[in-house]
PDB file of C-alpha atoms in Angstrom:
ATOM      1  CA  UNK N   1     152.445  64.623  69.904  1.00  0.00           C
ATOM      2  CA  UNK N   2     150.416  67.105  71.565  1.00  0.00           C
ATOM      3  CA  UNK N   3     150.071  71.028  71.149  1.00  0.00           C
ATOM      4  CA  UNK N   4     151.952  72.983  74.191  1.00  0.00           C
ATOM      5  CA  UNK N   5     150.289  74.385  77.173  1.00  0.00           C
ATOM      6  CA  UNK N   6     151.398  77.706  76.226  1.00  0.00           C
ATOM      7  CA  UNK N   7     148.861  78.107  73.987  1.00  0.00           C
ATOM      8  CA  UNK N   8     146.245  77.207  76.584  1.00  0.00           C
ATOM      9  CA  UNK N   9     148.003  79.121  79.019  1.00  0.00           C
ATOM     10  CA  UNK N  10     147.477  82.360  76.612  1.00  0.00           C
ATOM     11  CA  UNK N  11     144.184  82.041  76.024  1.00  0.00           C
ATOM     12  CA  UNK N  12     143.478  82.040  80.232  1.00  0.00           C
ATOM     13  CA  UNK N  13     145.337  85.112  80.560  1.00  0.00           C
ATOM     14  CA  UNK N  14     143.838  86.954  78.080  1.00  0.00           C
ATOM     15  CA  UNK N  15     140.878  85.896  80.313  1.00  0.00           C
ATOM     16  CA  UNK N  16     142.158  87.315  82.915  1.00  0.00           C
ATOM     17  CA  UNK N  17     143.410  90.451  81.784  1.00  0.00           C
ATOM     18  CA  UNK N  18     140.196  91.386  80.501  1.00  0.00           C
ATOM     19  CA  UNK N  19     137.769  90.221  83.311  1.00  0.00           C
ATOM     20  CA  UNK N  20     139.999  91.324  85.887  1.00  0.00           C
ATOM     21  CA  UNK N  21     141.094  94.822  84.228  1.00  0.00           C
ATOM     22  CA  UNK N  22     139.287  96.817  86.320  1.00  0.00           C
ATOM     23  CA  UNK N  23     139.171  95.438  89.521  1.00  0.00           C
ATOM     24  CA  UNK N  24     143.076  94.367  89.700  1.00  0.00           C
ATOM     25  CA  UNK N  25     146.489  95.045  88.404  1.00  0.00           C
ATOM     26  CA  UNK N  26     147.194  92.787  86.282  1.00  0.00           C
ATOM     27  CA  UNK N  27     150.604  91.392  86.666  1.00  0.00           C
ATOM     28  CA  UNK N  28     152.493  87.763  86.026  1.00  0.00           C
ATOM     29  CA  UNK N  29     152.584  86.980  89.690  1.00  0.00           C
ATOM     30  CA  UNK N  30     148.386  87.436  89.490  1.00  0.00           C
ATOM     31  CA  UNK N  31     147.726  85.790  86.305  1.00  0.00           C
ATOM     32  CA  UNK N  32     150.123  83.199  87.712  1.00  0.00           C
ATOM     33  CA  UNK N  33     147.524  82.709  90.499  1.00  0.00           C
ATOM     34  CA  UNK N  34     144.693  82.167  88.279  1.00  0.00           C
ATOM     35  CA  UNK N  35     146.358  79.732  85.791  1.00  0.00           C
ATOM     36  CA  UNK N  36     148.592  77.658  88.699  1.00  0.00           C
ATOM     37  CA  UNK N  37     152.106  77.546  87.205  1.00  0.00           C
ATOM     38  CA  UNK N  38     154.892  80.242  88.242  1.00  0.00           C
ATOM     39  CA  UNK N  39     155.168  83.661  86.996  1.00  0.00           C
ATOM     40  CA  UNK N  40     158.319  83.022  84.763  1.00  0.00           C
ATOM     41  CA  UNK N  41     156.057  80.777  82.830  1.00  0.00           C
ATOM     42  CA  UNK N  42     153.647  83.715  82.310  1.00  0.00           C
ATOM     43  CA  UNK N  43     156.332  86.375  82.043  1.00  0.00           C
ATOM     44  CA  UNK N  44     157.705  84.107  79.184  1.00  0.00           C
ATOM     45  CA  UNK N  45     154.121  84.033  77.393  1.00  0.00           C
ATOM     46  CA  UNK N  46     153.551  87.362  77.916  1.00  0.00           C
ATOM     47  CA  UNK N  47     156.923  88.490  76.087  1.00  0.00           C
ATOM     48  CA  UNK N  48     155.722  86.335  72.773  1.00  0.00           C
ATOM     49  CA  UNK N  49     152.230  87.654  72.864  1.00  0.00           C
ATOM     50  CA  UNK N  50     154.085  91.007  73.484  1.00  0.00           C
ATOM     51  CA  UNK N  51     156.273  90.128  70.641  1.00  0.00           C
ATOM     52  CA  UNK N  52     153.504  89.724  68.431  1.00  0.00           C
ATOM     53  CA  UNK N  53     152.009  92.600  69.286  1.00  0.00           C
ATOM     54  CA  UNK N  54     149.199  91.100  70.966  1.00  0.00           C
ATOM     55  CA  UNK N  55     149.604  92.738  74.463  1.00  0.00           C
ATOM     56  CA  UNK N  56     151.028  96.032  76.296  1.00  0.00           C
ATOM     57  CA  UNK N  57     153.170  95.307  78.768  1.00  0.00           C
ATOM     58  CA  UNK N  58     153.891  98.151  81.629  1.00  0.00           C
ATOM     59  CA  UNK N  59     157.484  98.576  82.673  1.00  0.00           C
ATOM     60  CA  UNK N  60     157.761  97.248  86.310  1.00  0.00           C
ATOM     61  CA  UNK N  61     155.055  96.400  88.152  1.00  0.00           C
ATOM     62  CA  UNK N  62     152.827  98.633  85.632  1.00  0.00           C
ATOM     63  CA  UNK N  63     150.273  94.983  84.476  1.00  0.00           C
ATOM     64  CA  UNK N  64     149.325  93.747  80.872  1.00  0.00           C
ATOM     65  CA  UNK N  65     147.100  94.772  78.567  1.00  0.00           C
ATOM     66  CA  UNK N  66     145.405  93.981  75.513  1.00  0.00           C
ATOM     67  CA  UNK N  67     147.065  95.631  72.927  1.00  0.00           C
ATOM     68  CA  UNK N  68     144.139  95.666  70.226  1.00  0.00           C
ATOM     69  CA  UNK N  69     140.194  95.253  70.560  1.00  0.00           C
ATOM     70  CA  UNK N  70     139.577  91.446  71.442  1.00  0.00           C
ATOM     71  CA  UNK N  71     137.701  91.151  68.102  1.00  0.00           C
ATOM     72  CA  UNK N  72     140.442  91.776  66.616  1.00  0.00           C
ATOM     73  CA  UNK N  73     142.530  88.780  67.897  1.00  0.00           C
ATOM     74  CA  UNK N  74     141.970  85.416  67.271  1.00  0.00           C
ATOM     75  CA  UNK N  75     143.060  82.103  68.553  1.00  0.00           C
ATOM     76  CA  UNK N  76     145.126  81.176  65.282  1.00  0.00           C
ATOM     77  CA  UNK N  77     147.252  84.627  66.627  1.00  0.00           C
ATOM     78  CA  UNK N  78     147.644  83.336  69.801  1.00  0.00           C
ATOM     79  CA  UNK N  79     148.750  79.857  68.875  1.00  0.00           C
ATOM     80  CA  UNK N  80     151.111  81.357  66.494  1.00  0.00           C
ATOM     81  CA  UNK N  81     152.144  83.955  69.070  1.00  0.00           C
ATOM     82  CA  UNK N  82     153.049  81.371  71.514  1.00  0.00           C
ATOM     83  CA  UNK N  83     155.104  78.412  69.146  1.00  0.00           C
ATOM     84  CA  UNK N  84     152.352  76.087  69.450  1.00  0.00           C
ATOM     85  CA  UNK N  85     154.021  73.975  67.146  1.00  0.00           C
ATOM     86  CA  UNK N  86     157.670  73.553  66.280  1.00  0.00           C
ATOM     87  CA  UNK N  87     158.053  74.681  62.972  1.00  0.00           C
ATOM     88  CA  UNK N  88     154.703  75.752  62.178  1.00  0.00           C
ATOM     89  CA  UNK N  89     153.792  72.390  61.361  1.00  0.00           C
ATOM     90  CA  UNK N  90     151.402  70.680  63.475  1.00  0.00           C
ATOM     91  CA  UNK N  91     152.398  67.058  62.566  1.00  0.00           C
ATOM     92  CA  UNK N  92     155.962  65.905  62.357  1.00  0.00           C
ATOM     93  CA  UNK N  93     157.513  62.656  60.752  1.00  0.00           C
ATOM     94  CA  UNK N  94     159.567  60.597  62.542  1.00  0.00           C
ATOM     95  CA  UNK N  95     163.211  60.783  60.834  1.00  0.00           C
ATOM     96  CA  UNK N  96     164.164  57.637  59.011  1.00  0.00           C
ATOM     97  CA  UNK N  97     161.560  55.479  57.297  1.00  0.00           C
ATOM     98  CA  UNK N  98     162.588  52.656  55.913  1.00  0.00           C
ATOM     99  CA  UNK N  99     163.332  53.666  52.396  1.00  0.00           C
ATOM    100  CA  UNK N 100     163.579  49.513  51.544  1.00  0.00           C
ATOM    101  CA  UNK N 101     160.140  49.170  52.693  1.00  0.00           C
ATOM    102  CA  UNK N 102     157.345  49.920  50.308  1.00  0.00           C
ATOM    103  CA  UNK N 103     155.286  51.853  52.919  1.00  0.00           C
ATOM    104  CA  UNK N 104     158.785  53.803  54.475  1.00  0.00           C
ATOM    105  CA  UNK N 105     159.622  54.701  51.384  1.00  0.00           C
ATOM    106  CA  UNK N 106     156.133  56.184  50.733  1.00  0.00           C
ATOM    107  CA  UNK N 107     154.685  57.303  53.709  1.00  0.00           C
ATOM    108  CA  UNK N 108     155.024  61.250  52.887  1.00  0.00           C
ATOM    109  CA  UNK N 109     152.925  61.076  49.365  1.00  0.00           C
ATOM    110  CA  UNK N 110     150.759  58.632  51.403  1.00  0.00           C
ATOM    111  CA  UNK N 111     150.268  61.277  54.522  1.00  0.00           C
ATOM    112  CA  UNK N 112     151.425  64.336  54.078  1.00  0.00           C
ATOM    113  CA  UNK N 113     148.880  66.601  52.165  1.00  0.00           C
ATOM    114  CA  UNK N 114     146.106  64.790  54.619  1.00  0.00           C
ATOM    115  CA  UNK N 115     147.787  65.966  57.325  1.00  0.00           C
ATOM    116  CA  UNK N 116     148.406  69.401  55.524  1.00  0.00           C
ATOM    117  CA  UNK N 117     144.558  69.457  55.138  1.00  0.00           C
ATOM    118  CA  UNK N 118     143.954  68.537  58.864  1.00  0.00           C
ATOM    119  CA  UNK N 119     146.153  71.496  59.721  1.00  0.00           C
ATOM    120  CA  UNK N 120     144.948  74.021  57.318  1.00  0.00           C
ATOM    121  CA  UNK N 121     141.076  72.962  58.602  1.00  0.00           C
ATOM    122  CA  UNK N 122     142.315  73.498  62.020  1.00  0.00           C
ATOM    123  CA  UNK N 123     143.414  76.619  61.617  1.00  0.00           C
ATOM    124  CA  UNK N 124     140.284  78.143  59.730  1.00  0.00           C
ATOM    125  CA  UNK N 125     138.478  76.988  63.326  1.00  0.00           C
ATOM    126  CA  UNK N 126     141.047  79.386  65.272  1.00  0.00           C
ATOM    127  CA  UNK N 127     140.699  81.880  62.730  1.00  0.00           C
ATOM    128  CA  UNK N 128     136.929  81.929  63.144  1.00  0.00           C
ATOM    129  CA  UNK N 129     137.477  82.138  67.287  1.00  0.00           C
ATOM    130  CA  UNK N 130     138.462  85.641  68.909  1.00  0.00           C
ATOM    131  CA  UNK N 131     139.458  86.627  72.115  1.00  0.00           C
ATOM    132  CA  UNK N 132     135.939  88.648  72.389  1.00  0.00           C
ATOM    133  CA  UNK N 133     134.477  85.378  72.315  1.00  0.00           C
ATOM    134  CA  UNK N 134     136.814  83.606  75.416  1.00  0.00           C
ATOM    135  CA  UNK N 135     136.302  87.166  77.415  1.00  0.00           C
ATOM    136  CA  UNK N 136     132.005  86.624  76.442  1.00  0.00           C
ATOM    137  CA  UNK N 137     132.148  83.425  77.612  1.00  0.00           C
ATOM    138  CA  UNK N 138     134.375  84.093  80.532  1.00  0.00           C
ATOM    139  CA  UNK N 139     131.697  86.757  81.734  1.00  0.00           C
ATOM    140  CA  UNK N 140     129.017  84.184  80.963  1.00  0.00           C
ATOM    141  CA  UNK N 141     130.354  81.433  83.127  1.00  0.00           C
ATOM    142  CA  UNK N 142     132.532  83.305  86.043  1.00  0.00           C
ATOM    143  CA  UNK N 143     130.108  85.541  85.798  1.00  0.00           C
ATOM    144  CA  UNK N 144     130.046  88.023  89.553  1.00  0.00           C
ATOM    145  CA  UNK N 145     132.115  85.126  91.052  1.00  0.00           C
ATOM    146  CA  UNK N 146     135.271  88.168  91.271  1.00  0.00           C
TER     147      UNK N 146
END
């Protein structure tokens, strides 16, 4: 299983949107540009960060925003922004063990609050990580490359 690209996706236009906010309009067909996948794909991200209140969105051809101060997003509210995960749950059974075998019939008690405590430490780490510290980092590495 693997997380979706979305979430990735959100976290470059948030880059974007802040290192470009001056210089550009920033719209899906531009962020589009940057990331490499069409603007429907980032006209459906923005609408769930937009959704969760994450971003401003201009009627027409007005660009996108960051609706609060970047240290005041983090990467958990992007990743649950975005349905990361189906479910909120980042690790999914397959259906039908074997309830005849001694392991199928066990496997939850034997895996599931280890992979509750995978999650939850995963989720402190996005918790701890805002979009102030993508946008320092951007700055740091694209640096005057605009």
């Amino acid at each position: 299983m693997q997380i979706s690209s979305r979430f990735s996706i959100a976290i470059h236009m948030f880059a974007c949107m802040e290192y470009f906010k001056n210089d550009y309009k920033i719209t899906s067909e531009f962020i589009a540009s940057s990331v490499g996948v069409n603007p429907v794909i980032i006209r459906k991200i923005t609408s769930q960060l937009r959704d969760a209140g994450l971003v401003n969105v201009a009627r027409g051809t007005g660009g996108v925003s960051l609706a609060k101060e970047s240290e005041d997003i983090t990467l958990l509210d992007v990743f649950n922004a975005v349905d990361s995960v189906e479910d909120g749950k980042l690790f999914s059974f397959h259906e039908t063990p074997n309830v005849n075998c001694p392991v199928g019939r066990n496997i939850h008690l034997i895996m599931d609050d280890k992979l509750e405590r995978v999650q939850d430490a995963m989720e402190i780490e996005l918790k701890a990580i805002t979009i102030a510290d993508v946008i320092r980092d951007t700055e740091k590495y694209a640096g005057n490359d605009k």
